[in-house]
Structures are given as structure tokens and as C-alpha cells.
Amino acid sequence: MTHLVYLIAGWGITFVACGVYAMSVMRRSRRVAARVPVDRRRWMTAKDADQLGES
């Protein structure tokens, strides 16, 4: 194999690993966010977020 194949394989593995990690973090954060009581959520996810964002 040439050096180019090793280079492409290394970058490919790195990007795939980062993508899998990002997806797992997003899934975990959605699962945890669903457990937060409505009154403790940030304004961006509250039911009346449209009213709070207007000035």
C-alpha cells in the first residue's frame, strides 16, 4: 500500500469516530433533557418560548 492509502484510512477512521461520538452525545442529551421538569427548562425549550424571545 502507498502512503496515500494510510493517510486516507487514518482520516476516514477519525471522521467516522468523531461522527459516532457526536451522535451518541446528541442522543444522550435528548434523553436527559426529557427528564428535566418543565419549570426548570431553559427559555428556549419552554412552551412559551415565542413570547419570551420577543421584545
PDB file of N, CA and C in Angstrom:
ATOM      1  N   MET A   1       0.830  -1.188   0.000  1.00  0.00           N
ATOM      2  CA  MET A   1       0.000   0.000   0.000  1.00  0.00           C
ATOM      3  C   MET A   1       0.872   1.248   0.000  1.00  0.00           C
ATOM      4  N   THR A   2       0.299   2.283  -0.530  1.00  0.00           N
ATOM      5  CA  THR A   2       1.036   3.536  -0.570  1.00  0.00           C
ATOM      6  C   THR A   2       0.734   4.362   0.675  1.00  0.00           C
ATOM      7  N   HIS A   3       1.470   5.403   0.815  1.00  0.00           N
ATOM      8  CA  HIS A   3       1.248   6.299   1.949  1.00  0.00           C
ATOM      9  C   HIS A   3      -0.113   6.968   1.865  1.00  0.00           C
ATOM     10  N   LEU A   4      -0.588   7.195   0.663  1.00  0.00           N
ATOM     11  CA  LEU A   4      -1.886   7.842   0.480  1.00  0.00           C
ATOM     12  C   LEU A   4      -3.017   7.001   1.057  1.00  0.00           C
ATOM     13  N   VAL A   5      -2.933   5.701   0.905  1.00  0.00           N
ATOM     14  CA  VAL A   5      -3.972   4.810   1.445  1.00  0.00           C
ATOM     15  C   VAL A   5      -4.002   4.892   2.965  1.00  0.00           C
ATOM     16  N   TYR A   6      -2.841   4.901   3.593  1.00  0.00           N
ATOM     17  CA  TYR A   6      -2.776   5.027   5.052  1.00  0.00           C
ATOM     18  C   TYR A   6      -3.322   6.383   5.501  1.00  0.00           C
ATOM     19  N   LEU A   7      -3.001   7.404   4.770  1.00  0.00           N
ATOM     20  CA  LEU A   7      -3.474   8.746   5.097  1.00  0.00           C
ATOM     21  C   LEU A   7      -4.989   8.829   5.001  1.00  0.00           C
ATOM     22  N   ILE A   8      -5.546   8.337   3.917  1.00  0.00           N
ATOM     23  CA  ILE A   8      -6.995   8.363   3.733  1.00  0.00           C
ATOM     24  C   ILE A   8      -7.687   7.498   4.788  1.00  0.00           C
ATOM     25  N   ALA A   9      -7.143   6.327   5.077  1.00  0.00           N
ATOM     26  CA  ALA A   9      -7.723   5.445   6.091  1.00  0.00           C
ATOM     27  C   ALA A   9      -7.689   6.109   7.462  1.00  0.00           C
ATOM     28  N   GLY A  10      -6.593   6.741   7.791  1.00  0.00           N
ATOM     29  CA  GLY A  10      -6.486   7.414   9.088  1.00  0.00           C
ATOM     30  C   GLY A  10      -7.498   8.538   9.247  1.00  0.00           C
ATOM     31  N   TRP A  11      -7.609   9.373   8.220  1.00  0.00           N
ATOM     32  CA  TRP A  11      -8.590  10.462   8.272  1.00  0.00           C
ATOM     33  C   TRP A  11     -10.009   9.916   8.280  1.00  0.00           C
ATOM     34  N   GLY A  12     -10.255   8.889   7.506  1.00  0.00           N
ATOM     35  CA  GLY A  12     -11.596   8.291   7.463  1.00  0.00           C
ATOM     36  C   GLY A  12     -12.012   7.733   8.813  1.00  0.00           C
ATOM     37  N   ILE A  13     -11.119   6.990   9.431  1.00  0.00           N
ATOM     38  CA  ILE A  13     -11.415   6.429  10.755  1.00  0.00           C
ATOM     39  C   ILE A  13     -11.647   7.546  11.763  1.00  0.00           C
ATOM     40  N   THR A  14     -10.857   8.598  11.689  1.00  0.00           N
ATOM     41  CA  THR A  14     -11.015   9.721  12.612  1.00  0.00           C
ATOM     42  C   THR A  14     -12.369  10.397  12.440  1.00  0.00           C
ATOM     43  N   PHE A  15     -12.761  10.672  11.208  1.00  0.00           N
ATOM     44  CA  PHE A  15     -14.049  11.327  10.967  1.00  0.00           C
ATOM     45  C   PHE A  15     -15.221  10.443  11.380  1.00  0.00           C
ATOM     46  N   VAL A  16     -15.132   9.162  11.107  1.00  0.00           N
ATOM     47  CA  VAL A  16     -16.207   8.249  11.498  1.00  0.00           C
ATOM     48  C   VAL A  16     -16.310   8.173  13.021  1.00  0.00           C
ATOM     49  N   ALA A  17     -15.183   8.083  13.700  1.00  0.00           N
ATOM     50  CA  ALA A  17     -15.196   8.019  15.163  1.00  0.00           C
ATOM     51  C   ALA A  17     -15.777   9.296  15.761  1.00  0.00           C
ATOM     52  N   CYS A  18     -15.395  10.446  15.220  1.00  0.00           N
ATOM     53  CA  CYS A  18     -15.951  11.714  15.713  1.00  0.00           C
ATOM     54  C   CYS A  18     -17.453  11.804  15.442  1.00  0.00           C
ATOM     55  N   GLY A  19     -17.896  11.329  14.303  1.00  0.00           N
ATOM     56  CA  GLY A  19     -19.316  11.341  13.977  1.00  0.00           C
ATOM     57  C   GLY A  19     -20.123  10.445  14.904  1.00  0.00           C
ATOM     58  N   VAL A  20     -19.606   9.254  15.175  1.00  0.00           N
ATOM     59  CA  VAL A  20     -20.291   8.336  16.093  1.00  0.00           C
ATOM     60  C   VAL A  20     -20.348   8.933  17.495  1.00  0.00           C
ATOM     61  N   TYR A  21     -19.274   9.534  17.930  1.00  0.00           N
ATOM     62  CA  TYR A  21     -19.258  10.161  19.256  1.00  0.00           C
ATOM     63  C   TYR A  21     -20.263  11.316  19.326  1.00  0.00           C
ATOM     64  N   ALA A  22     -20.310  12.144  18.298  1.00  0.00           N
ATOM     65  CA  ALA A  22     -21.253  13.269  18.285  1.00  0.00           C
ATOM     66  C   ALA A  22     -22.696  12.771  18.317  1.00  0.00           C
ATOM     67  N   MET A  23     -22.993  11.729  17.569  1.00  0.00           N
ATOM     68  CA  MET A  23     -24.354  11.186  17.585  1.00  0.00           C
ATOM     69  C   MET A  23     -24.706  10.611  18.956  1.00  0.00           C
ATOM     70  N   SER A  24     -23.759   9.957  19.599  1.00  0.00           N
ATOM     71  CA  SER A  24     -24.054   9.402  20.923  1.00  0.00           C
ATOM     72  C   SER A  24     -24.274  10.507  21.947  1.00  0.00           C
ATOM     73  N   VAL A  25     -23.524  11.595  21.857  1.00  0.00           N
ATOM     74  CA  VAL A  25     -23.715  12.716  22.771  1.00  0.00           C
ATOM     75  C   VAL A  25     -25.084  13.367  22.545  1.00  0.00           C
ATOM     76  N   MET A  26     -25.479  13.524  21.289  1.00  0.00           N
ATOM     77  CA  MET A  26     -26.781  14.120  20.984  1.00  0.00           C
ATOM     78  C   MET A  26     -27.925  13.240  21.489  1.00  0.00           C
ATOM     79  N   ARG A  27     -27.821  11.939  21.276  1.00  0.00           N
ATOM     80  CA  ARG A  27     -28.868  11.031  21.752  1.00  0.00           C
ATOM     81  C   ARG A  27     -28.967  11.063  23.266  1.00  0.00           C
ATOM     82  N   ARG A  28     -27.819  11.060  23.930  1.00  0.00           N
ATOM     83  CA  ARG A  28     -27.820  11.088  25.389  1.00  0.00           C
ATOM     84  C   ARG A  28     -28.389  12.401  25.916  1.00  0.00           C
ATOM     85  N   SER A  29     -28.042  13.511  25.268  1.00  0.00           N
ATOM     86  CA  SER A  29     -28.544  14.802  25.735  1.00  0.00           C
ATOM     87  C   SER A  29     -30.048  14.914  25.554  1.00  0.00           C
ATOM     88  N   ARG A  30     -30.603  14.364  24.473  1.00  0.00           N
ATOM     89  CA  ARG A  30     -32.052  14.386  24.283  1.00  0.00           C
ATOM     90  C   ARG A  30     -32.746  13.542  25.338  1.00  0.00           C
ATOM     91  N   ARG A  31     -32.151  12.401  25.661  1.00  0.00           N
ATOM     92  CA  ARG A  31     -32.728  11.534  26.683  1.00  0.00           C
ATOM     93  C   ARG A  31     -32.736  12.230  28.050  1.00  0.00           C
ATOM     94  N   VAL A  32     -31.645  12.885  28.384  1.00  0.00           N
ATOM     95  CA  VAL A  32     -31.548  13.571  29.675  1.00  0.00           C
ATOM     96  C   VAL A  32     -32.451  14.809  29.697  1.00  0.00           C
ATOM     97  N   ALA A  33     -32.538  15.525  28.590  1.00  0.00           N
ATOM     98  CA  ALA A  33     -33.363  16.732  28.542  1.00  0.00           C
ATOM     99  C   ALA A  33     -34.832  16.416  28.763  1.00  0.00           C
ATOM    100  N   ALA A  34     -35.263  15.246  28.356  1.00  0.00           N
ATOM    101  CA  ALA A  34     -36.658  14.872  28.549  1.00  0.00           C
ATOM    102  C   ALA A  34     -36.986  14.667  30.024  1.00  0.00           C
ATOM    103  N   ARG A  35     -35.987  14.428  30.844  1.00  0.00           N
ATOM    104  CA  ARG A  35     -36.207  14.212  32.283  1.00  0.00           C
ATOM    105  C   ARG A  35     -36.318  15.510  33.079  1.00  0.00           C
ATOM    106  N   VAL A  36     -35.871  16.614  32.505  1.00  0.00           N
ATOM    107  CA  VAL A  36     -35.867  17.887  33.229  1.00  0.00           C
ATOM    108  C   VAL A  36     -37.301  18.388  33.380  1.00  0.00           C
ATOM    109  N   PRO A  37     -37.700  18.779  34.594  1.00  0.00           N
ATOM    110  CA  PRO A  37     -39.051  19.308  34.774  1.00  0.00           C
ATOM    111  C   PRO A  37     -39.270  20.559  33.924  1.00  0.00           C
ATOM    112  N   VAL A  38     -40.509  20.788  33.529  1.00  0.00           N
ATOM    113  CA  VAL A  38     -40.834  21.901  32.635  1.00  0.00           C
ATOM    114  C   VAL A  38     -40.431  23.240  33.251  1.00  0.00           C
ATOM    115  N   ASP A  39     -40.621  23.409  34.539  1.00  0.00           N
ATOM    116  CA  ASP A  39     -40.295  24.702  35.160  1.00  0.00           C
ATOM    117  C   ASP A  39     -38.802  24.932  35.313  1.00  0.00           C
ATOM    118  N   ARG A  40     -37.984  23.906  35.116  1.00  0.00           N
ATOM    119  CA  ARG A  40     -36.532  24.050  35.223  1.00  0.00           C
ATOM    120  C   ARG A  40     -35.841  24.126  33.864  1.00  0.00           C
ATOM    121  N   ARG A  41     -36.602  24.064  32.780  1.00  0.00           N
ATOM    122  CA  ARG A  41     -36.015  24.116  31.448  1.00  0.00           C
ATOM    123  C   ARG A  41     -35.614  25.535  31.102  1.00  0.00           C
ATOM    124  N   ARG A  42     -34.686  25.663  30.175  1.00  0.00           N
ATOM    125  CA  ARG A  42     -34.266  26.985  29.718  1.00  0.00           C
ATOM    126  C   ARG A  42     -35.360  27.602  28.874  1.00  0.00           C
ATOM    127  N   TRP A  43     -35.304  28.892  28.710  1.00  0.00           N
ATOM    128  CA  TRP A  43     -36.368  29.606  27.997  1.00  0.00           C
ATOM    129  C   TRP A  43     -36.518  29.158  26.552  1.00  0.00           C
ATOM    130  N   MET A  44     -35.444  28.645  25.946  1.00  0.00           N
ATOM    131  CA  MET A  44     -35.506  28.254  24.543  1.00  0.00           C
ATOM    132  C   MET A  44     -36.364  27.014  24.320  1.00  0.00           C
ATOM    133  N   THR A  45     -36.535  26.191  25.359  1.00  0.00           N
ATOM    134  CA  THR A  45     -37.301  24.969  25.204  1.00  0.00           C
ATOM    135  C   THR A  45     -38.640  25.036  25.932  1.00  0.00           C
ATOM    136  N   ALA A  46     -38.945  26.153  26.573  1.00  0.00           N
ATOM    137  CA  ALA A  46     -40.204  26.283  27.293  1.00  0.00           C
ATOM    138  C   ALA A  46     -41.361  26.410  26.305  1.00  0.00           C
ATOM    139  N   LYS A  47     -42.562  26.121  26.798  1.00  0.00           N
ATOM    140  CA  LYS A  47     -43.732  26.195  25.933  1.00  0.00           C
ATOM    141  C   LYS A  47     -43.997  27.613  25.442  1.00  0.00           C
ATOM    142  N   ASP A  48     -43.690  28.603  26.267  1.00  0.00           N
ATOM    143  CA  ASP A  48     -43.932  29.990  25.881  1.00  0.00           C
ATOM    144  C   ASP A  48     -42.660  30.665  25.372  1.00  0.00           C
ATOM    145  N   ALA A  49     -41.815  29.935  24.703  1.00  0.00           N
ATOM    146  CA  ALA A  49     -40.543  30.477  24.213  1.00  0.00           C
ATOM    147  C   ALA A  49     -40.764  31.609  23.206  1.00  0.00           C
ATOM    148  N   ASP A  50     -41.834  31.533  22.429  1.00  0.00           N
ATOM    149  CA  ASP A  50     -42.098  32.584  21.454  1.00  0.00           C
ATOM    150  C   ASP A  50     -42.343  33.931  22.137  1.00  0.00           C
ATOM    151  N   GLN A  51     -43.028  33.925  23.234  1.00  0.00           N
ATOM    152  CA  GLN A  51     -43.313  35.157  23.955  1.00  0.00           C
ATOM    153  C   GLN A  51     -42.082  35.701  24.667  1.00  0.00           C
ATOM    154  N   LEU A  52     -41.259  34.828  25.199  1.00  0.00           N
ATOM    155  CA  LEU A  52     -40.074  35.274  25.934  1.00  0.00           C
ATOM    156  C   LEU A  52     -39.022  35.882  25.016  1.00  0.00           C
ATOM    157  N   GLY A  53     -38.945  35.414  23.786  1.00  0.00           N
ATOM    158  CA  GLY A  53     -37.919  35.888  22.869  1.00  0.00           C
ATOM    159  C   GLY A  53     -38.244  37.232  22.237  1.00  0.00           C
ATOM    160  N   GLU A  54     -39.495  37.645  22.314  1.00  0.00           N
ATOM    161  CA  GLU A  54     -39.879  38.906  21.693  1.00  0.00           C
ATOM    162  C   GLU A  54     -39.587  40.077  22.627  1.00  0.00           C
ATOM    163  N   SER A  55     -39.248  41.196  22.047  1.00  0.00           N
ATOM    164  CA  SER A  55     -39.010  42.377  22.882  1.00  0.00           C
ATOM    165  C   SER A  55     -39.847  43.537  22.416  1.00  0.00           C
TER     166      SER A  55
END
